[in-house]
PDB file of C-alpha atoms in Angstrom:
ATOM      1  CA  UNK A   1     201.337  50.846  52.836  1.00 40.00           C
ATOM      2  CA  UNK A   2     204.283  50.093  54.893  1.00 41.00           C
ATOM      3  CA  UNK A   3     203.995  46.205  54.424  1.00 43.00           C
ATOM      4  CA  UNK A   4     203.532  46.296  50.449  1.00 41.00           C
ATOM      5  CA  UNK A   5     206.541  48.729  50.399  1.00 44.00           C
ATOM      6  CA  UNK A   6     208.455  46.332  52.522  1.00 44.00           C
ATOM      7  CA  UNK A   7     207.461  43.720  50.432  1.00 44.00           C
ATOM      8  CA  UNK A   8     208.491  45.063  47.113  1.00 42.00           C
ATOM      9  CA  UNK A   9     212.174  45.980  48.368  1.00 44.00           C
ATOM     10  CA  UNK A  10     212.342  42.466  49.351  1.00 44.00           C
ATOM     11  CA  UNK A  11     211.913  41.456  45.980  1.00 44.00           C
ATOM     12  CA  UNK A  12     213.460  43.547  43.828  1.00 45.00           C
ATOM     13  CA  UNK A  13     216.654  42.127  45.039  1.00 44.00           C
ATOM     14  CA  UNK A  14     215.524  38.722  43.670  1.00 44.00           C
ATOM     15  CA  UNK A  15     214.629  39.974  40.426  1.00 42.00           C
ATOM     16  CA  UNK A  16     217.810  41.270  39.593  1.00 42.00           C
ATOM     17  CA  UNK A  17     219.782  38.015  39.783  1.00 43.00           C
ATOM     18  CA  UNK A  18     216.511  36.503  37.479  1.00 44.00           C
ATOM     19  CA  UNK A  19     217.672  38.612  34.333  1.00 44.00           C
ATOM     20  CA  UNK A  20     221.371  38.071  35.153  1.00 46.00           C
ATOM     21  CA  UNK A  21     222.624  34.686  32.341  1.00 45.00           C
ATOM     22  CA  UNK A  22     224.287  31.888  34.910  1.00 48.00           C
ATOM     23  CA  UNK A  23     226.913  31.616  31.618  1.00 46.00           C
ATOM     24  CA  UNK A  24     229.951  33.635  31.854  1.00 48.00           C
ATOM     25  CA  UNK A  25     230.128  36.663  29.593  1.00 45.00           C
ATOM     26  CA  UNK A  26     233.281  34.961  27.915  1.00 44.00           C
ATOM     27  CA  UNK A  27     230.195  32.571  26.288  1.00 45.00           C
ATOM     28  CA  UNK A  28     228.819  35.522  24.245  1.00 44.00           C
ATOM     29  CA  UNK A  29     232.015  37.314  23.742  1.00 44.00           C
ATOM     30  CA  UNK A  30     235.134  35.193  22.516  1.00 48.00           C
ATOM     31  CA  UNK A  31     238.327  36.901  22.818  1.00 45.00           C
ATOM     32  CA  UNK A  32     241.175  36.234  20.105  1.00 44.00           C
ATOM     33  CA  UNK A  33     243.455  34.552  21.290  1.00 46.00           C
ATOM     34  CA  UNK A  34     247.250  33.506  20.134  1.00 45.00           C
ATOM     35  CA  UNK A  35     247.548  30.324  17.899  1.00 43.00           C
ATOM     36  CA  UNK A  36     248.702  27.912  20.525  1.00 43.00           C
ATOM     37  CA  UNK A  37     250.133  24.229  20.394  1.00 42.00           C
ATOM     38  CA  UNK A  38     246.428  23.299  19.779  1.00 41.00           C
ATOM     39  CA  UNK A  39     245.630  25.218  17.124  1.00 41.00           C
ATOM     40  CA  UNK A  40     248.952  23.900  15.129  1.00 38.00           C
ATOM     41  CA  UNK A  41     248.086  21.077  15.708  1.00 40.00           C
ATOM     42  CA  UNK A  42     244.391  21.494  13.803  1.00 37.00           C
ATOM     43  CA  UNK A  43     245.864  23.069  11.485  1.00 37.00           C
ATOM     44  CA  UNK A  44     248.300  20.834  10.735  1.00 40.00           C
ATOM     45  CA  UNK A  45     245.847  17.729  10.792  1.00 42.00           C
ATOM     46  CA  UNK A  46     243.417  20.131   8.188  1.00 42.00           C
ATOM     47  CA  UNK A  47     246.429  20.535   5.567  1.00 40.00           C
ATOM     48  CA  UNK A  48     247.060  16.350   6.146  1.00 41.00           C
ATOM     49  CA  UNK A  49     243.670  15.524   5.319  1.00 41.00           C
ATOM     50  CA  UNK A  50     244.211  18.083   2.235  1.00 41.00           C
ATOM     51  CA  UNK A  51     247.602  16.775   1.320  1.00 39.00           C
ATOM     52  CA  UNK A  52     245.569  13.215   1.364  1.00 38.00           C
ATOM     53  CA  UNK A  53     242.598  14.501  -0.946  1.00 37.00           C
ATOM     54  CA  UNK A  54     245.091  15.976  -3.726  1.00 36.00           C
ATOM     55  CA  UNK A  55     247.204  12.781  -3.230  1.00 33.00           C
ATOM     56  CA  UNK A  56     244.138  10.699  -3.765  1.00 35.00           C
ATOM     57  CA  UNK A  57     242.526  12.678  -6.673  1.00 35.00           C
ATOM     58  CA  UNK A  58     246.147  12.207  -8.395  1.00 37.00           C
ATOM     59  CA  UNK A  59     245.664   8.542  -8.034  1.00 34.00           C
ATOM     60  CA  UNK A  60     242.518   8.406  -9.484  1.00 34.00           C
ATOM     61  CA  UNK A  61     243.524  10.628 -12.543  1.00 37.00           C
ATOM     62  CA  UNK A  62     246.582   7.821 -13.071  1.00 36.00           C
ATOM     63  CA  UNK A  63     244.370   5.099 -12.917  1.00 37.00           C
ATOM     64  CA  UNK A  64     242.943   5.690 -15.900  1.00 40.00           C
ATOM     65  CA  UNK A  65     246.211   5.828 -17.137  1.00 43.00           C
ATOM     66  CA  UNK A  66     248.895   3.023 -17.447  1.00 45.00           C
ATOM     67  CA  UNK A  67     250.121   1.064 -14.243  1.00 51.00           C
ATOM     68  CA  UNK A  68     253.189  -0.298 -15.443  1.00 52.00           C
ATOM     69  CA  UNK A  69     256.367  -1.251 -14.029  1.00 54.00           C
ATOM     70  CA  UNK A  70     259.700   0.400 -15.006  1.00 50.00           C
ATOM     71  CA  UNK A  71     260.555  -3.123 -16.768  1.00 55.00           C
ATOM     72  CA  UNK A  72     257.325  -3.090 -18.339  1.00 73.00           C
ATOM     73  CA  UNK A  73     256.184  -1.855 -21.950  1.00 83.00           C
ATOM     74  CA  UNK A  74     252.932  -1.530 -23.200  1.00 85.00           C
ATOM     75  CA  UNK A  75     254.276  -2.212 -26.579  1.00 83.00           C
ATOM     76  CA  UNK A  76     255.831  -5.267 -25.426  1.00 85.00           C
ATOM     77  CA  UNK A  77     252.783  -6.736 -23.731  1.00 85.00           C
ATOM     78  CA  UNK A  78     251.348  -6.137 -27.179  1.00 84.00           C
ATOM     79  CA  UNK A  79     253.551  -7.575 -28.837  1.00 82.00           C
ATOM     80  CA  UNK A  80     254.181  -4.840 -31.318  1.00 84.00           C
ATOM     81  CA  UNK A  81     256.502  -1.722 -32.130  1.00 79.00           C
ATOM     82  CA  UNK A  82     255.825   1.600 -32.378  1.00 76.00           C
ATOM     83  CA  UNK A  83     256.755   1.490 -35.599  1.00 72.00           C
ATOM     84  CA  UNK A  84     253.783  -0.969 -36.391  1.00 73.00           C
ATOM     85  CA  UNK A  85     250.364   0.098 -38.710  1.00 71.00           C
ATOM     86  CA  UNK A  86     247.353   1.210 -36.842  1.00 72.00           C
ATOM     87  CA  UNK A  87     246.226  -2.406 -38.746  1.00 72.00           C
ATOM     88  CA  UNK A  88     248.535  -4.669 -37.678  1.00 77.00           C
ATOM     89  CA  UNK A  89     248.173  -2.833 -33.423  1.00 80.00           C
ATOM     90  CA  UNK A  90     244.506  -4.124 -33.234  1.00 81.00           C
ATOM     91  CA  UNK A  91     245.085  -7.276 -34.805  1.00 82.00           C
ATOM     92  CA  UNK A  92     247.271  -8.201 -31.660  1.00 83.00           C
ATOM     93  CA  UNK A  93     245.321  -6.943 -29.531  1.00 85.00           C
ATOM     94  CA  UNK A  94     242.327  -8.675 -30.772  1.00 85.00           C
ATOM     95  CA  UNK A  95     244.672 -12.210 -31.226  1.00 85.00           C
ATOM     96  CA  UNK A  96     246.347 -12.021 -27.449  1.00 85.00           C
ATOM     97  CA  UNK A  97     242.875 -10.428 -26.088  1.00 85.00           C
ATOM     98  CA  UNK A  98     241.204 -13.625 -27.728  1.00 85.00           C
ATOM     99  CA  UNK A  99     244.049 -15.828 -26.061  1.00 85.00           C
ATOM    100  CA  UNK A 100     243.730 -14.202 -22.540  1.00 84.00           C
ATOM    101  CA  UNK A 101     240.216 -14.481 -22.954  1.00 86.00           C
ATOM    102  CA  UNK A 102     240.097 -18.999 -23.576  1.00 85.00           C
ATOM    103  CA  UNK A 103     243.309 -18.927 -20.881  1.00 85.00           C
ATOM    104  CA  UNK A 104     240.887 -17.280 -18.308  1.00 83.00           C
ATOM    105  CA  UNK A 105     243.686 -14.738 -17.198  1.00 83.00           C
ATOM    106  CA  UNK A 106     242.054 -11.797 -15.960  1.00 86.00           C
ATOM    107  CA  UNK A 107     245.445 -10.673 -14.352  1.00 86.00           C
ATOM    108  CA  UNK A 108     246.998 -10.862 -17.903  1.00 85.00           C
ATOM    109  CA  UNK A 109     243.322  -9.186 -19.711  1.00 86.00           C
ATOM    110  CA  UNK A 110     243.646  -6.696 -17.737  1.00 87.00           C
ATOM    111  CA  UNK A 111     247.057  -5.481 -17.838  1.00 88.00           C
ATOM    112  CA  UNK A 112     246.620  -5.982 -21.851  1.00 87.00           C
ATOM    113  CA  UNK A 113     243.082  -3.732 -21.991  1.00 88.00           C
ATOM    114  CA  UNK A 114     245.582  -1.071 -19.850  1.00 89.00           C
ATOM    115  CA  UNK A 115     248.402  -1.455 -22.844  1.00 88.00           C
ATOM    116  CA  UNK A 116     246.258  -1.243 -25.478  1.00 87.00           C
ATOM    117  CA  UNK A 117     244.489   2.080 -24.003  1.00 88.00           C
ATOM    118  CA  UNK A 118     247.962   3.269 -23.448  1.00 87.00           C
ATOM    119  CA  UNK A 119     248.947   3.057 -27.006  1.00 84.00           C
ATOM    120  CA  UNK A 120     245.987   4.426 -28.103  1.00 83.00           C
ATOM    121  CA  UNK A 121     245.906   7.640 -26.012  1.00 84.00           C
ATOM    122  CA  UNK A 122     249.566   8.222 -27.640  1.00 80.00           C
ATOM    123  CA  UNK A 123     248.885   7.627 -31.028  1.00 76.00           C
ATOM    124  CA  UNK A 124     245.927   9.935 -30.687  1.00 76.00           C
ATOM    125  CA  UNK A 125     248.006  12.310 -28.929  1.00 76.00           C
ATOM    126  CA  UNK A 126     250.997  11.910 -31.767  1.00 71.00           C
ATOM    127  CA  UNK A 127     248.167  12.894 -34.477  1.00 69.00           C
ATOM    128  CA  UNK A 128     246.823  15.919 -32.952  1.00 67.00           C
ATOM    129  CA  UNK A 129     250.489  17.008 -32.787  1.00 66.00           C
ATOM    130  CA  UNK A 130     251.065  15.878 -36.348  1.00 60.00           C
ATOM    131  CA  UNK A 131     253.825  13.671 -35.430  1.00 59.00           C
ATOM    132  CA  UNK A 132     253.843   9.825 -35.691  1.00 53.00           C
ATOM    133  CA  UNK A 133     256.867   8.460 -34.128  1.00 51.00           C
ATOM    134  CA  UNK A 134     260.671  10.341 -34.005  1.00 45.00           C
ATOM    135  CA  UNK A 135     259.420  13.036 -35.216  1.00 46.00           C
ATOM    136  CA  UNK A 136     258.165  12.261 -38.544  1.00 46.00           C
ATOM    137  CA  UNK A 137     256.119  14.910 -39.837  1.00 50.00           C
ATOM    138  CA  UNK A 138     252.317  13.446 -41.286  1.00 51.00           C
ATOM    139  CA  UNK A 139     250.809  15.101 -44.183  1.00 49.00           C
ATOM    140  CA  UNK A 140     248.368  17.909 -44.395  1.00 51.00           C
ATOM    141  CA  UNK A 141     246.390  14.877 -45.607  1.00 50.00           C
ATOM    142  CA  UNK A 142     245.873  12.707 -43.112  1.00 50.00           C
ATOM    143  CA  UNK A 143     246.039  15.871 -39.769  1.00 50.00           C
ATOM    144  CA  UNK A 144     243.665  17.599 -41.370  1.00 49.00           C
ATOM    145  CA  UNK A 145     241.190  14.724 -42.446  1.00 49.00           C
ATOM    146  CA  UNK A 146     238.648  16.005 -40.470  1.00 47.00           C
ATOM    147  CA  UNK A 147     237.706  18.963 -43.067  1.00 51.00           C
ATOM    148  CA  UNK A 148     235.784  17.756 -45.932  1.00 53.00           C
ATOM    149  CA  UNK A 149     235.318  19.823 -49.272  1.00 56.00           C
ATOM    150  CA  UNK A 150     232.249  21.700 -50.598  1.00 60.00           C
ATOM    151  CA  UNK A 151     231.950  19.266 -53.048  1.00 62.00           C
ATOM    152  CA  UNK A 152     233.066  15.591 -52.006  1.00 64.00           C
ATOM    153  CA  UNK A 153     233.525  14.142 -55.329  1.00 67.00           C
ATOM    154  CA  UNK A 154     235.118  16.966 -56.913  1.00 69.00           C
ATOM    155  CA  UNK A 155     238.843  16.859 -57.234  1.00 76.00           C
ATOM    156  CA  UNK A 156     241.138  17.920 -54.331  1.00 75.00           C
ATOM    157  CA  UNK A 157     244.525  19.937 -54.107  1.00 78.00           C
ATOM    158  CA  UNK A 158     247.260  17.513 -53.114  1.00 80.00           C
ATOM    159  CA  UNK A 159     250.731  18.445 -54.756  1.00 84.00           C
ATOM    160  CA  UNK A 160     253.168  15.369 -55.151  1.00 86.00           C
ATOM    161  CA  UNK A 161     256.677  15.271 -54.074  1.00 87.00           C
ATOM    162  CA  UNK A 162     259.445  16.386 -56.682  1.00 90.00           C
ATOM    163  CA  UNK A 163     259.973  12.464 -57.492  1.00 90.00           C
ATOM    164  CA  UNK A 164     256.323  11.621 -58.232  1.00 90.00           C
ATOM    165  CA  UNK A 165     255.685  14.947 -60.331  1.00 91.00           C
ATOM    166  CA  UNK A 166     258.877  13.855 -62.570  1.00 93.00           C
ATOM    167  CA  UNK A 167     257.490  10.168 -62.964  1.00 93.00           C
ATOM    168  CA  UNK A 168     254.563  11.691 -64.370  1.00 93.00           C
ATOM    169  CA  UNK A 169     256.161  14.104 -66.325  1.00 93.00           C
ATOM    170  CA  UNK A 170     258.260  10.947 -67.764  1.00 93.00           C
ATOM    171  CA  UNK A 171     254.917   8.958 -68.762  1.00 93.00           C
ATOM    172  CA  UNK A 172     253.229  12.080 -70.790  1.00 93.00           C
ATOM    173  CA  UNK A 173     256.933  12.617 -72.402  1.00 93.00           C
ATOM    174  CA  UNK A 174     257.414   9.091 -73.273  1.00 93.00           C
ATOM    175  CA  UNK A 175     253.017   8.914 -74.752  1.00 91.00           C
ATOM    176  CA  UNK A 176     253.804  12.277 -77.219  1.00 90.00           C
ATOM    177  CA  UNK A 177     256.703  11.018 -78.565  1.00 91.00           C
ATOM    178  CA  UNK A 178     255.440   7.644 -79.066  1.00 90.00           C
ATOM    179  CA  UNK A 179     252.477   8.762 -81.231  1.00 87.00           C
ATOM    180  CA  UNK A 180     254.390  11.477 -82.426  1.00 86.00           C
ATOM    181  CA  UNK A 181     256.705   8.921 -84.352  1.00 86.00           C
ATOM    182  CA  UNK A 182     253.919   6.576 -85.636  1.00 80.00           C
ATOM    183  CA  UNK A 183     252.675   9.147 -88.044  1.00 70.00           C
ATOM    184  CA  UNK A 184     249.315   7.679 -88.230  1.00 68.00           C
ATOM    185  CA  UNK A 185     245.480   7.148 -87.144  1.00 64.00           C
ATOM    186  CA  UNK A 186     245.786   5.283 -83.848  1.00 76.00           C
ATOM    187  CA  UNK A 187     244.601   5.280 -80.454  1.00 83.00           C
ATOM    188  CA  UNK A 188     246.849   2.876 -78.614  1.00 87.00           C
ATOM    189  CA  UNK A 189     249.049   5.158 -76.912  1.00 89.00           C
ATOM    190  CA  UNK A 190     246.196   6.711 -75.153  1.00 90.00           C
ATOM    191  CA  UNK A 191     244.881   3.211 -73.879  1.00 90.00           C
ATOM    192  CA  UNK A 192     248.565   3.220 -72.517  1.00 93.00           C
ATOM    193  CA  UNK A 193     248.605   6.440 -70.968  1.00 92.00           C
ATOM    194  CA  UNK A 194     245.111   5.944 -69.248  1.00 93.00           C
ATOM    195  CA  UNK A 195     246.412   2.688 -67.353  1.00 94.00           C
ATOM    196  CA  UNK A 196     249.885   4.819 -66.906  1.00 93.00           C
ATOM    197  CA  UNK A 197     247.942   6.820 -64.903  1.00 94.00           C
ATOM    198  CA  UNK A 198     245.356   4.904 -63.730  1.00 93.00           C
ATOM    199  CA  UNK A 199     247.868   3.063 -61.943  1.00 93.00           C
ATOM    200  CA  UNK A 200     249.944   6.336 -60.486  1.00 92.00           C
ATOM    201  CA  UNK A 201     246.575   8.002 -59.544  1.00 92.00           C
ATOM    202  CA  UNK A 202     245.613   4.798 -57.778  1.00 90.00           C
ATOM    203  CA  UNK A 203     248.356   4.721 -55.685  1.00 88.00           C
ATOM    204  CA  UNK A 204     248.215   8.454 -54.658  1.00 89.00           C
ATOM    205  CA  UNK A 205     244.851   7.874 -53.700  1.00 86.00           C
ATOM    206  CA  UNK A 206     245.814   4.755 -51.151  1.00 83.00           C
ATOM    207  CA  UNK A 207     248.849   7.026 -49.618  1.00 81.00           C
ATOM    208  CA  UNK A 208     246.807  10.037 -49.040  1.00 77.00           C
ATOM    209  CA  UNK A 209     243.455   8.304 -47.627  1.00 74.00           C
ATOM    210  CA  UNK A 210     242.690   9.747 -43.982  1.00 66.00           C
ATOM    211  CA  UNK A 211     243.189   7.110 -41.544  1.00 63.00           C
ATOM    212  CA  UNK A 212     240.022   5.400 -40.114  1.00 65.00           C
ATOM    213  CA  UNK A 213     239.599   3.131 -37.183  1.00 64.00           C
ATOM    214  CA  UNK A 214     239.353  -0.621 -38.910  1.00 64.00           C
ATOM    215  CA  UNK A 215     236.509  -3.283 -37.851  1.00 68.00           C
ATOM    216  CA  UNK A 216     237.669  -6.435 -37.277  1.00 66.00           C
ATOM    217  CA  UNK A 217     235.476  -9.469 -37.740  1.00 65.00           C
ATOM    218  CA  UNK A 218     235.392 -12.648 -35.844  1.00 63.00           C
ATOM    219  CA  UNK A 219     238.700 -14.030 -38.651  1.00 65.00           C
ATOM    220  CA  UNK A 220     240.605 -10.961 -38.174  1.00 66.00           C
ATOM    221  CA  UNK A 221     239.946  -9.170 -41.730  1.00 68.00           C
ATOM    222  CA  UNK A 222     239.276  -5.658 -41.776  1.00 67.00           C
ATOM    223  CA  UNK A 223     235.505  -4.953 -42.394  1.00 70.00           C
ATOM    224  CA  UNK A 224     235.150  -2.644 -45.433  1.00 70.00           C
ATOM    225  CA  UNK A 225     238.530  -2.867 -46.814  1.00 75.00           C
ATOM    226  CA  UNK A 226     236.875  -3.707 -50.219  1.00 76.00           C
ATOM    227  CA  UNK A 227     234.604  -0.946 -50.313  1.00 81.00           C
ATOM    228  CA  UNK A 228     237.216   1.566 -49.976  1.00 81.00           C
ATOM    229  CA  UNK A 229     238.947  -0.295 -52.795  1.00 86.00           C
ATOM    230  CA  UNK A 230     236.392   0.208 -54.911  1.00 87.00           C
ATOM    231  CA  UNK A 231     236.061   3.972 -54.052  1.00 86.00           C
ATOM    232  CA  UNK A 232     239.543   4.544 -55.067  1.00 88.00           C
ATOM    233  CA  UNK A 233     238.833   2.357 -58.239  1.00 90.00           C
ATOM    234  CA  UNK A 234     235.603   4.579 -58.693  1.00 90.00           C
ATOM    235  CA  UNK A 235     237.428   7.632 -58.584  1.00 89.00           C
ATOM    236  CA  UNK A 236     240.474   7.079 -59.838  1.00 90.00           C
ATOM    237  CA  UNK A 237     238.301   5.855 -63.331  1.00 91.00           C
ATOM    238  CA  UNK A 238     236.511   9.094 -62.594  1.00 90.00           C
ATOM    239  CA  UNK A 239     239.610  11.720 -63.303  1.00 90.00           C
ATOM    240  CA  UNK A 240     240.804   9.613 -66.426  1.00 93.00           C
ATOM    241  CA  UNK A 241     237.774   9.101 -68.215  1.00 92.00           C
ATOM    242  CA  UNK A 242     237.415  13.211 -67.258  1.00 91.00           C
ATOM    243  CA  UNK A 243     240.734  13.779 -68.316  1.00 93.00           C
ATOM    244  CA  UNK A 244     239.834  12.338 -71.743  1.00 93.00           C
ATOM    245  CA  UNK A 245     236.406  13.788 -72.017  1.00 94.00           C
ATOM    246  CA  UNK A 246     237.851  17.367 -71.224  1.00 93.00           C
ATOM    247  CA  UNK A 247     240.381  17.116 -73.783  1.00 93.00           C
ATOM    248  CA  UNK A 248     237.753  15.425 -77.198  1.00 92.00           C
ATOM    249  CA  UNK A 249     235.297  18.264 -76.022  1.00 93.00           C
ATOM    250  CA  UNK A 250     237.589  20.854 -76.810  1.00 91.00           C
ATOM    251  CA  UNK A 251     239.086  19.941 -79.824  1.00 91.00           C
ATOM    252  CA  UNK A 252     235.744  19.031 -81.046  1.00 90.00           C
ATOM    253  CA  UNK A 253     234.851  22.590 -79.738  1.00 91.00           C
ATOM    254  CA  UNK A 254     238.291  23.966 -81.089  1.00 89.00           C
ATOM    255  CA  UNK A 255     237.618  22.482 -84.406  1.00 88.00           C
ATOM    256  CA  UNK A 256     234.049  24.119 -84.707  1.00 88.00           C
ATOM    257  CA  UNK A 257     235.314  27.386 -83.817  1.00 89.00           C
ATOM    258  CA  UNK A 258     238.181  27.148 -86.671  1.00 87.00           C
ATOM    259  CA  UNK A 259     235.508  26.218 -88.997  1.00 86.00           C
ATOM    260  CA  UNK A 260     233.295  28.646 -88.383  1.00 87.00           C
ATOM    261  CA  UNK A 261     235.855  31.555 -88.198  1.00 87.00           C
ATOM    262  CA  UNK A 262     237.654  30.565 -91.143  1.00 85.00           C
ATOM    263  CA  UNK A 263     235.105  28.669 -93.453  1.00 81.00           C
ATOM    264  CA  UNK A 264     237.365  25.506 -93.870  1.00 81.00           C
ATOM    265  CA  UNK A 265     239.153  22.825 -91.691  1.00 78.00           C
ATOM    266  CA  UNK A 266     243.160  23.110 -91.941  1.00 82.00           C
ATOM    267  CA  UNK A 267     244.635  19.914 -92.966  1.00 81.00           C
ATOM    268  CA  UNK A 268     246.483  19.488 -89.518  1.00 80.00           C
ATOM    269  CA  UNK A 269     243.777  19.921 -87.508  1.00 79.00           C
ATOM    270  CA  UNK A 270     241.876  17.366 -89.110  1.00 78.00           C
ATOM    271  CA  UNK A 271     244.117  14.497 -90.188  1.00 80.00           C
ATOM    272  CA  UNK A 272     246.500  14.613 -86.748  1.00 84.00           C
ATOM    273  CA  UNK A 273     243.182  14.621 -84.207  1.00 86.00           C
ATOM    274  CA  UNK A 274     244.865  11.292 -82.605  1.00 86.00           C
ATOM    275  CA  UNK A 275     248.116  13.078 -82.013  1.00 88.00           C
ATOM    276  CA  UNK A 276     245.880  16.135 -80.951  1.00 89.00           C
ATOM    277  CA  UNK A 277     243.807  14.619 -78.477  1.00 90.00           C
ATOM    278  CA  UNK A 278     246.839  12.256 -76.961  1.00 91.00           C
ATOM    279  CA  UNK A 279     248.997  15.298 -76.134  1.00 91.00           C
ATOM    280  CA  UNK A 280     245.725  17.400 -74.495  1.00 92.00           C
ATOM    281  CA  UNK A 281     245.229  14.502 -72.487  1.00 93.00           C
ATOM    282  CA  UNK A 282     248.560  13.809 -71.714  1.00 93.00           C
ATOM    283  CA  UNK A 283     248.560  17.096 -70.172  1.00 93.00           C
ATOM    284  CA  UNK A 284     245.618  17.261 -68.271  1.00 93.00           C
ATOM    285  CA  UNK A 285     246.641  13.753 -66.607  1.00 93.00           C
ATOM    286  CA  UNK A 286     249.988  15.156 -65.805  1.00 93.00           C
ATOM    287  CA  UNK A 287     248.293  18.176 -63.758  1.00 93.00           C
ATOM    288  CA  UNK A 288     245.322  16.057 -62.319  1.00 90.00           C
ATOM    289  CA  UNK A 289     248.004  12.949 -61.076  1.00 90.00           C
ATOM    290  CA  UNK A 290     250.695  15.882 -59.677  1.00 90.00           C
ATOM    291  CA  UNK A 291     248.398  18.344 -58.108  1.00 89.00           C
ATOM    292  CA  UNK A 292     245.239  16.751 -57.646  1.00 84.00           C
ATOM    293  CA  UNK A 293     243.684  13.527 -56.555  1.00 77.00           C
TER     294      UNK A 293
END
C-alpha cells in the first residue's frame, strides 16, 4: 500500500505539466495594443492599394470615353461641325472610315471610331436635354418622338409658328376671293388651293418628322429615303382629298336637310355650290395645314 501510494505522488507531479499548453497564454488572449509605426504603415499601404483601385476603375470608365489631346477635336478628326445634319456626320465617318480602312491605319481607325462615338454620346445627350447646339430649343416634335398616337394615321396636333399660320391664312383669302369674283360654275380655284396646300402640308410634314438613324449603303445614299417620301406624299394626299370630302359631304348633307325642312332648294344654295364648297374647304385646309399635320 505504501509503494502504490508512493508511486502515485510521483506521478501526479508529471501529470500536471501534461495538461499545461507549451504556448504562452498571450497566444489565446491578444491584448490591444496602441497603433504603432507598423500598423501606420498597413494602414497606409491598405488606403494605397484603395487609392489605386478607384484610380484604376476611373480609367476604365474614361476609356470608353474620348482620349483626346487638348489640341485635338473629335469634330475635327471628322471633319465636320457641330453645326452639321445627323446625315451629312455619318457620311464622313463612313467616307474617312472607308479611307483609313484601304490606308491600313489602325492608329488613325481608331482614334476616328473614338470621335465618332464621342459625337454620338453628345448628340444623344443634347436630345434627351432637348437642346441641339447653343442652346437651341428642339420641338415637342422631334423630343418627344418616342410617343406614338392611338391612332397612327389619324391626324396629329402640331400648331405652326405665327408666320406659317398667316401664309395659310393668305392662300384661303386669296382662293375665296378669286372664285368669289368669277361669278360662275367652276372648279379651278379648288385644283389651286389643293396643290397650295399640298405643297405647305408637305413641307410641314418633312420639318416635323422625328429623326431616325439613316442606313447607308455601300455608295453613300441613305437607305429608305424614298419610302419616307412617299409616306409624306401618302399622307399629305390623305388630309386634302379629306379636306375636300368633309366639306361636299356636308353641303350635300346641308342641302338635304334645307330641302327637307323647307320643301324647296333656295336659289343660292343651289346655283353658288362651287363658291360653297371652295370656301368650306378653304377652311378646313387652313385649320388642318396650321394645327394639324
Amino acid at each position: 500500500m505504501a509503494t502504490a501510494t508512493a508511486t502515485a505522488a510521483a506521478a501526479a507531479p508529471a501529470a500536471v505539466p501534461a495538461l499545461v499548453s507549451p504556448l504562452p497564454r498571450r497566444a489565446f488572449f491578444q491584448l490591444p495594443r496602441r497603433a504603432g509605426p507598423k500598423s501606420l504603415r498597413v494602414f497606409a499601404s491598405a488606403a494605397r492599394r484603395r487609392g489605386l483601385v478607384v484610380v484604376a476603375a476611373d480609367a476604365a470608365a474614361a476609356a470608353g470615353g474620348a482620349e483626346f489631346s487638348d489640341e485635338e477635336n473629335p469634330y475635327e478628326i471628322l471633319g465636320i461641325t457641330p453645326l452639321d445634319s445627323f446625315d451629312h456626320m455619318k457620311l464622313a465617318y463612313k467616307r474617312k472610315h472607308k479611307e483609313a480602312e484601304e490606308n491600313g491605319d489602325q492608329y488613325y481607325l481608331s482614334k476616328l471610331e473614338k470621335a465618332y462615338d464621342t459625337v454620338m454620346m453628345q448628340q444623344l445627350q443634347y436630345r434627351k436635354k432637348g437642346v441641339t447646339y447653343g442652346s437651341v430649343q428642339v420641338s415637342k416634335d422631334i423630343k418627344y418622338a418616342d410617343d406614338q398616337p392611338i391612332v397612327p394615321w389619324g391626324p396629329r396636333s402640331s400648331k405652326s409658328t405665327v408666320k406659317d399660320m398667316r401664309i395659310n391664312l393668305g392662300i384661303s383669302a386669296a382662293i375665296v376671293v378669286w372664285i368669289a369674283i368669277m361669278g360662275n360654275a367652276d372648279w379651278k380655284p379648288l385644283q389651286f388651293l389643293c396643290f397650295a396646300f399640298f405643297y405647305r402640308i408637305l413641307q410641314k410634314l418633312r420639318a416635323t418628322e422625328p429623326p431616325i438613324t439613316p442606313i447607308y449603303n455601300e455608295y453613300g445614299e441613305v437607305e429608305g429615303r424614298g419610302i419616307r417620301m412617299a409616306k409624306r406624299v401618302v399622307r399629305a394626299l390623305g388630309l386634302i382629298f379629306g379636306c375636300v370630302f368633309a366639306a361636299s359631304l356636308g353641303y350635300t348633307a346641308a342641302v338635304n336637310v334645307i330641302e327637307f325642312s323647307w320643301q324647296y332648294t333656295p336659289r343660292i344654295v343651289y346655283y353658288y355650290q362651287e363658291l360653297i364648297v371652295t370656301a368650306a374647304t378653304s377652311a378646313l385646309l387652313y385649320i388642318t395645314a396650321s394645327y394639324y399635320r
